[in-house]
Coordinates of C-alpha atoms in Angstrom, one line a residue:
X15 CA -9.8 -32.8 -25.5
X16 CA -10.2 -32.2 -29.4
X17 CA -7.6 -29.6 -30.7
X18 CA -10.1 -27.3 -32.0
X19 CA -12.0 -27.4 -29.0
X20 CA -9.1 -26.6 -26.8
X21 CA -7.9 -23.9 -29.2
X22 CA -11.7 -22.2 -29.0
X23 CA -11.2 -22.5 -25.0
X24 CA -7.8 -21.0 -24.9
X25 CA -9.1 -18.2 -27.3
X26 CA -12.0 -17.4 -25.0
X27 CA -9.6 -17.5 -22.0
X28 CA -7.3 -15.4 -24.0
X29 CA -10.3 -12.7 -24.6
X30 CA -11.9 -13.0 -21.3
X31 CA -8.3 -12.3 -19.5
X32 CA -7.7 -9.5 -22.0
X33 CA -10.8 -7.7 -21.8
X34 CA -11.0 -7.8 -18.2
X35 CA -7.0 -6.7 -17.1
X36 CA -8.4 -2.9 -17.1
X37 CA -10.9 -4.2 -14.9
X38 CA -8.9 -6.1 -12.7
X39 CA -6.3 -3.2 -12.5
X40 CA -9.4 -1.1 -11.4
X41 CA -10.3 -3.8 -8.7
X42 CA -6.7 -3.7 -6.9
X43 CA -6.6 -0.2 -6.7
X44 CA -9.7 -0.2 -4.5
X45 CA -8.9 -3.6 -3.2
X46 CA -7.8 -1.4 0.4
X47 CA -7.4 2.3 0.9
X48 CA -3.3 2.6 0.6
X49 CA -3.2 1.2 -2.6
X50 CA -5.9 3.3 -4.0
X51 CA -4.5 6.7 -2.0
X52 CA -1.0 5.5 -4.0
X53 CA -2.6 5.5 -7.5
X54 CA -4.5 8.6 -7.1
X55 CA -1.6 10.6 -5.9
X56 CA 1.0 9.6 -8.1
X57 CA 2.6 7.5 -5.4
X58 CA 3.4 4.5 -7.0
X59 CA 6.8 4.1 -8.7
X60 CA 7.8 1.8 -11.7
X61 CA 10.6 -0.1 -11.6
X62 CA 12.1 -1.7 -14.6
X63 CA 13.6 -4.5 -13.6
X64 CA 16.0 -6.0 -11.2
X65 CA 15.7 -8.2 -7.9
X66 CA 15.8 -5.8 -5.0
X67 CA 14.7 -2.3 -4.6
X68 CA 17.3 0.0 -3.0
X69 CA 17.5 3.9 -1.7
X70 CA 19.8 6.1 0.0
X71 CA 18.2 7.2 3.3
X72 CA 19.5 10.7 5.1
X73 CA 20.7 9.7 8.6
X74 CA 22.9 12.5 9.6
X75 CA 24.0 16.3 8.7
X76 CA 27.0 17.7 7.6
X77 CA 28.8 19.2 9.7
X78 CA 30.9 21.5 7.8
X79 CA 29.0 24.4 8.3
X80 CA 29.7 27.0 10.3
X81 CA 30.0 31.1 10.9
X82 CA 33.6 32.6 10.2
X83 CA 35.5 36.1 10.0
X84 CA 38.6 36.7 8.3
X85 CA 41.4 34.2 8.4
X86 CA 39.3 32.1 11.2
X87 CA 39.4 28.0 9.9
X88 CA 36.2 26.1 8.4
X89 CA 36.0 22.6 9.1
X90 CA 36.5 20.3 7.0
X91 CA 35.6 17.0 9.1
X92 CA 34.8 13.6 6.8
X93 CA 30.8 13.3 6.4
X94 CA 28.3 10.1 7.3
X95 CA 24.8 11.1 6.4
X96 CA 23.5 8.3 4.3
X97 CA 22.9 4.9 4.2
X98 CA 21.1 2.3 2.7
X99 CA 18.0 0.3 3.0
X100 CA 17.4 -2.5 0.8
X101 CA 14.0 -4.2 0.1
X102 CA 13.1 -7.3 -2.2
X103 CA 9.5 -7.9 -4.3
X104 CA 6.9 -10.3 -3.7
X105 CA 5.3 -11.9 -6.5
X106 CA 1.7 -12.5 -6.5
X107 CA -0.1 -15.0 -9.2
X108 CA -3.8 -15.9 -9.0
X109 CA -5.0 -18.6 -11.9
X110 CA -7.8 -19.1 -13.6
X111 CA -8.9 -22.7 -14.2
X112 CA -11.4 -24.7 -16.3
X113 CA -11.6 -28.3 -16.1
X114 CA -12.5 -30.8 -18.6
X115 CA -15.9 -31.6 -17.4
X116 CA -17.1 -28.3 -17.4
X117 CA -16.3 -27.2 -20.9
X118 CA -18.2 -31.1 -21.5
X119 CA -21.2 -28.8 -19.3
X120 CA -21.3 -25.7 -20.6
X121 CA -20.5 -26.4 -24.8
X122 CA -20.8 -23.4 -26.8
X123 CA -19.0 -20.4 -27.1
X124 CA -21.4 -18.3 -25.4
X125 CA -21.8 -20.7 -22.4
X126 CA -18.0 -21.2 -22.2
X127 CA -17.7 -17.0 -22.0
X128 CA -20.4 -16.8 -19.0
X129 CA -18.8 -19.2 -16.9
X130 CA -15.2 -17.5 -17.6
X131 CA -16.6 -14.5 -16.8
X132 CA -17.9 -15.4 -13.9
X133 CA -14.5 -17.3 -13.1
X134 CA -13.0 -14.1 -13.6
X135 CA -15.2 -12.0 -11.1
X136 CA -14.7 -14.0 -8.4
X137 CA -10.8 -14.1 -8.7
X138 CA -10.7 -10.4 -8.7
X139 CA -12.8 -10.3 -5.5
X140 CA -10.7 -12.9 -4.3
X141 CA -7.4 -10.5 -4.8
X142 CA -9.2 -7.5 -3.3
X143 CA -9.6 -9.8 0.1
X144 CA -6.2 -11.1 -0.2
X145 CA -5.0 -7.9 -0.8
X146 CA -6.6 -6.2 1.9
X147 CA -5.6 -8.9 4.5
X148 CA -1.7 -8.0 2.7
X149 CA -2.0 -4.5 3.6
X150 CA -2.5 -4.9 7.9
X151 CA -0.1 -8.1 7.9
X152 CA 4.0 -8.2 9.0
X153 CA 5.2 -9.5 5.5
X154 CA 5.6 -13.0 6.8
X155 CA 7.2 -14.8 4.3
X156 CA 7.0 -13.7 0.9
X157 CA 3.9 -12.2 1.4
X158 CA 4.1 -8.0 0.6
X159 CA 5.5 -5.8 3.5
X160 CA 2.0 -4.5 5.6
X161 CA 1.8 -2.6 7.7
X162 CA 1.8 -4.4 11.2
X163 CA 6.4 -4.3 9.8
X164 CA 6.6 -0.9 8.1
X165 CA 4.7 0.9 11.2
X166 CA 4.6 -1.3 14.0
X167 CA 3.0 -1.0 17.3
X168 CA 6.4 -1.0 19.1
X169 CA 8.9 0.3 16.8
X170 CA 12.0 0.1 19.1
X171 CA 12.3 -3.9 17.5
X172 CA 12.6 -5.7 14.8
X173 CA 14.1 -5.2 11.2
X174 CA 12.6 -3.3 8.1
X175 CA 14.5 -3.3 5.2
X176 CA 17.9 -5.1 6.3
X177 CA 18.0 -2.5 9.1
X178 CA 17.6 -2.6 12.8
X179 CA 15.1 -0.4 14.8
X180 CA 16.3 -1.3 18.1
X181 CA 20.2 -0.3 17.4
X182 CA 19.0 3.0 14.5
X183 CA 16.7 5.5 16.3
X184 CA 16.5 6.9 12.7
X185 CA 14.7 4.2 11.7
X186 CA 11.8 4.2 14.1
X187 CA 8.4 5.2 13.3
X188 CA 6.2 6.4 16.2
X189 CA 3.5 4.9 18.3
X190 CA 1.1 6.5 20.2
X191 CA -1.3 4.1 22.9
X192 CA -4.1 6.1 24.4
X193 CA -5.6 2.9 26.3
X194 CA -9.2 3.8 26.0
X195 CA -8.8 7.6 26.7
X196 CA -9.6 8.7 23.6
X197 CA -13.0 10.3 23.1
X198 CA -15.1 12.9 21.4
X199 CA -14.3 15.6 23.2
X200 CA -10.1 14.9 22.9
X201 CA -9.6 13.5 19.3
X202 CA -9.4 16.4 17.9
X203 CA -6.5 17.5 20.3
X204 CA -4.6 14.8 20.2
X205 CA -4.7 14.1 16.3
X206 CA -3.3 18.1 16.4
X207 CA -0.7 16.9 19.0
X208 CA 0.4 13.6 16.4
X209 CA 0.5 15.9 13.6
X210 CA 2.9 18.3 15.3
X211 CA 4.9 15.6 16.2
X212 CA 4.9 14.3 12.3
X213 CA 6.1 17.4 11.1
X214 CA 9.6 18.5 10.0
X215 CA 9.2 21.6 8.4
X216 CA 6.7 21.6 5.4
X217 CA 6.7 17.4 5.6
X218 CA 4.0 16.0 7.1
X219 CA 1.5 13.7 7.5
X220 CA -1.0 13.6 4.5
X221 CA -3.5 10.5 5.3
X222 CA -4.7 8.7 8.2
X223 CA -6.3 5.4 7.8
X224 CA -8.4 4.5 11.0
X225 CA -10.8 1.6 12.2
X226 CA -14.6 1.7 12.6
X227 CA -14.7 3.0 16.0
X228 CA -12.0 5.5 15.6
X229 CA -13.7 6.5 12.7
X230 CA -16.8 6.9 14.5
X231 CA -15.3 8.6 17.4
X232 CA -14.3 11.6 15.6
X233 CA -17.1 12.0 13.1
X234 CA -19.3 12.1 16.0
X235 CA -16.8 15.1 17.3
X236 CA -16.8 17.3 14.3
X237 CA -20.0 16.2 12.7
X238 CA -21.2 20.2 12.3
X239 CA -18.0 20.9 10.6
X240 CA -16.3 18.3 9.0
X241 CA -15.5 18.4 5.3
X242 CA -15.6 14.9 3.2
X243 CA -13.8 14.2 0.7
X244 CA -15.7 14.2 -2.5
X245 CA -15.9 17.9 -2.1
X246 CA -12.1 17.8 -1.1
X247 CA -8.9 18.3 -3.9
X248 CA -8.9 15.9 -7.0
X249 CA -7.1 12.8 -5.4
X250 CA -9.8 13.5 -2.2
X251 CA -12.6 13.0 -5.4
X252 CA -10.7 10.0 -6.7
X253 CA -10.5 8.2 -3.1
X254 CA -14.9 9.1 -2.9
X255 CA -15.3 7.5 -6.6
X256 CA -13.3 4.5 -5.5
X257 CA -15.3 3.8 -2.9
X258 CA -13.6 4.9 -0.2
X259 CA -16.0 7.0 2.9
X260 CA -13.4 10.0 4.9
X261 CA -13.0 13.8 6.0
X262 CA -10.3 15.6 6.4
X263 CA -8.7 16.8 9.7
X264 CA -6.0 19.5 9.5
X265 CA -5.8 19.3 5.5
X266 CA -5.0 15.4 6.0
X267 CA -7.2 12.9 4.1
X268 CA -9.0 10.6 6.9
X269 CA -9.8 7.7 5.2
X270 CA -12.5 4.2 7.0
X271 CA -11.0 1.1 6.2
X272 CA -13.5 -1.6 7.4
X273 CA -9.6 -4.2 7.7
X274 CA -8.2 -1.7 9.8
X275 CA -8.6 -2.7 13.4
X276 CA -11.5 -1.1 14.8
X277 CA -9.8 0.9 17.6
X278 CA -6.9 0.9 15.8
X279 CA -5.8 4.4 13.3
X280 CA -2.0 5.0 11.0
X281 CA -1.1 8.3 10.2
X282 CA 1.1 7.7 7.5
X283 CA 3.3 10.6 4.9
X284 CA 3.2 8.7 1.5
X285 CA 6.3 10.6 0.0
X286 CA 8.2 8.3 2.3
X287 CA 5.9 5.4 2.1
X288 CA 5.6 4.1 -1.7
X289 CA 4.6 1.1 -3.6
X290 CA 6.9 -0.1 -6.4
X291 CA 5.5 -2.1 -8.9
X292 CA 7.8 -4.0 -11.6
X293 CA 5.8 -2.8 -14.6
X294 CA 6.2 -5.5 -17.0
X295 CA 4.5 -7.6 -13.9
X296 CA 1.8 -5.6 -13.2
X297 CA -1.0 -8.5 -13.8
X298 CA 0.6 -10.1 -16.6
X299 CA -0.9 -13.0 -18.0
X300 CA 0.5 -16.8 -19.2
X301 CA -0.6 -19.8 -20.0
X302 CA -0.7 -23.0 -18.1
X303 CA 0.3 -26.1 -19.0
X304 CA -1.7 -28.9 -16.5
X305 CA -0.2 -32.0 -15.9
X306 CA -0.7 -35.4 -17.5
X307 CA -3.0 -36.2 -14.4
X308 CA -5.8 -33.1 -15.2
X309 CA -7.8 -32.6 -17.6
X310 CA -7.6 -28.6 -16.6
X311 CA -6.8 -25.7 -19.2
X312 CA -6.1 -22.3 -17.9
X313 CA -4.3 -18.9 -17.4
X314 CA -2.1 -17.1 -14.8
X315 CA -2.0 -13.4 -13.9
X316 CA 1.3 -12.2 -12.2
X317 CA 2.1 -9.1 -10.3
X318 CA 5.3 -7.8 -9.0
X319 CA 5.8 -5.3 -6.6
X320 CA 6.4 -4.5 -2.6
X321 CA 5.8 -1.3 -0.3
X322 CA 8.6 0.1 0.5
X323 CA 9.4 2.9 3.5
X324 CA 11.5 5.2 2.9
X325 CA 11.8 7.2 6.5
X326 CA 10.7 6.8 9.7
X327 CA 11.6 9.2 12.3
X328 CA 8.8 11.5 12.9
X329 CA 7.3 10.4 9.5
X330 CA 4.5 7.7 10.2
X331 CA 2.5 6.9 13.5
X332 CA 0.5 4.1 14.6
X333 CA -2.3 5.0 17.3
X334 CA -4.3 2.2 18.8
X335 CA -6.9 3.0 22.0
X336 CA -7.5 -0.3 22.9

């Protein structure tokens, strides 16, 4: 390929890419509902750097507390109420390519541009399905956690974050199996029920995310009185603008997600369920070099980051009715 044609290509690239990061940015945050719920609510934390994300996690009291009079002894007993859960990121990168041939069948700058573009829109509908499929998966390999590990139907086994539900109580989340009992006339009562359970003081649930028939099952319950959520609180409006169709139940945002199993529902407190995001690798872009066998020029976004729990025990639920 002449050098001033491959310059023209890569500046092009260079421009299309540019242009369109705001876009693509936008396009991942409604790619499924938790990652759009995280960027409206401030949810999402930046990390600098580093190759694992770490936290101190409460999992005991002290127990040098106690009620006295006069010369009566305090105890002073050595404390355990902490340890530590350790996750690592998973790195994402989705490539746009042009071959040879057709910069031959699309010459001019204006050509090359519309077929970029277009390039372009179909790999950022092509990260919002892989992204959504991300969300409801285990983390199998380096994929991002979902949510099939971080709230699992049976949450007695298996590891999350280096640590061992079947041996730390602590660490479980809860799960909740009506087996087709749930109906109209008992959602409402039993997502009451769930929330009590999910609540430790003030902390408590603040979003459920729920299948199609779930969905339908409790609209059809409230439908003279539920509230939706463009005429909700500002994050509420966000989620509607984003795309996203839900009430609310008990002050908690009840979001459709059309990749959430159908009879399936999460009730899920997102100050103990973030997304960290390396923020020098939040889509960042490079070029590619092809090899001697290709006559391909192109470009490669990269994003860092990983979902990260933060407590279990009464914190997050899965509910399936199935």
């Amino acid at each position: 390929m002449p050098v001033s044609i491959a310059n023209t290509i890569n500046t092009v690239l260079q421009s299309v890419l540019t242009k369109s990061r705001k876009k693509l940015l936008m396009a991942v945050a409604k790619s499924h509902v938790l990652y759009a719920w995280a960027s409206a609510n401030g949810k999402v934390e930046w990390e600098d750097g580093g190759y694992e994300i770490t936290n101190p996690l409460i999992v005991g009291r002290n127990p040098n507390i106690a009620s006295y009079r006069y010369y009566d002894e305090v105890p002073i007993e050595q404390t355990d109420e902490f340890d530590t859960v350790k996750y690592y990121f998973s790195r994402i990168a989705g490539s746009l390519m042009i071959s040879e041939q057709e910069i031959d069948e699309n010459r001019g700058t204006a050509k090359i541009f519309d077929l970029l573009a277009k390039k372009m829109e179909i790999l950022e509908e092509s990260i919002k399905d892989k992204f959504s499929q991300y969300l409801y998966g285990a983390g199998a390999g380096t994929d991002p956690n979902g949510l099939a590990l971080l709230v699992p139907s049976d949450p007695t086994t298996g590891t999350v974050g280096g640590k061992s539900m079947a041996s730390n109580t602590w660490w479980r989340t809860s799960s909740y199996d009506f087996d087709g009992t749930l109906n109209a006339t008992n959602i409402e009562q039993a997502w009451d029920d769930i929330q009590m359970d999910l609540t430790v003081k003030s902390d408590k649930p603040d979003i459920i995310l729920c299948g199609r028939n779930i969905y339908r099952m409790y609209k059809q319950a409230v439908r003279d009185k539920f509230v939706i959520m463009k005429d909700g609180t500002s994050s509420d409006k966000t989620m509607y603008d984003l795309g996203f169709d839900g009430v609310k139940h008990n002050n908690m945002t009840m979001v459709f997600d059309e990749d959430c199993p159908v009879s399936d529902a999460y009730f899920l407190n997102s100050d103990h369920l973030k997304l960290h995001i390396m923020k020098h690798v939040n889509w960042r872009q490079k070029e590619l070099t092809a090899p001697w066998n290709m006559d391909v020029i192109g470009r490669r976004i990269v994003w860092q980051g990983q979902w990260c729990r933060w407590r279990a025990w009464r914190t997050h639920a899965y509910v399936t009715n199935t």
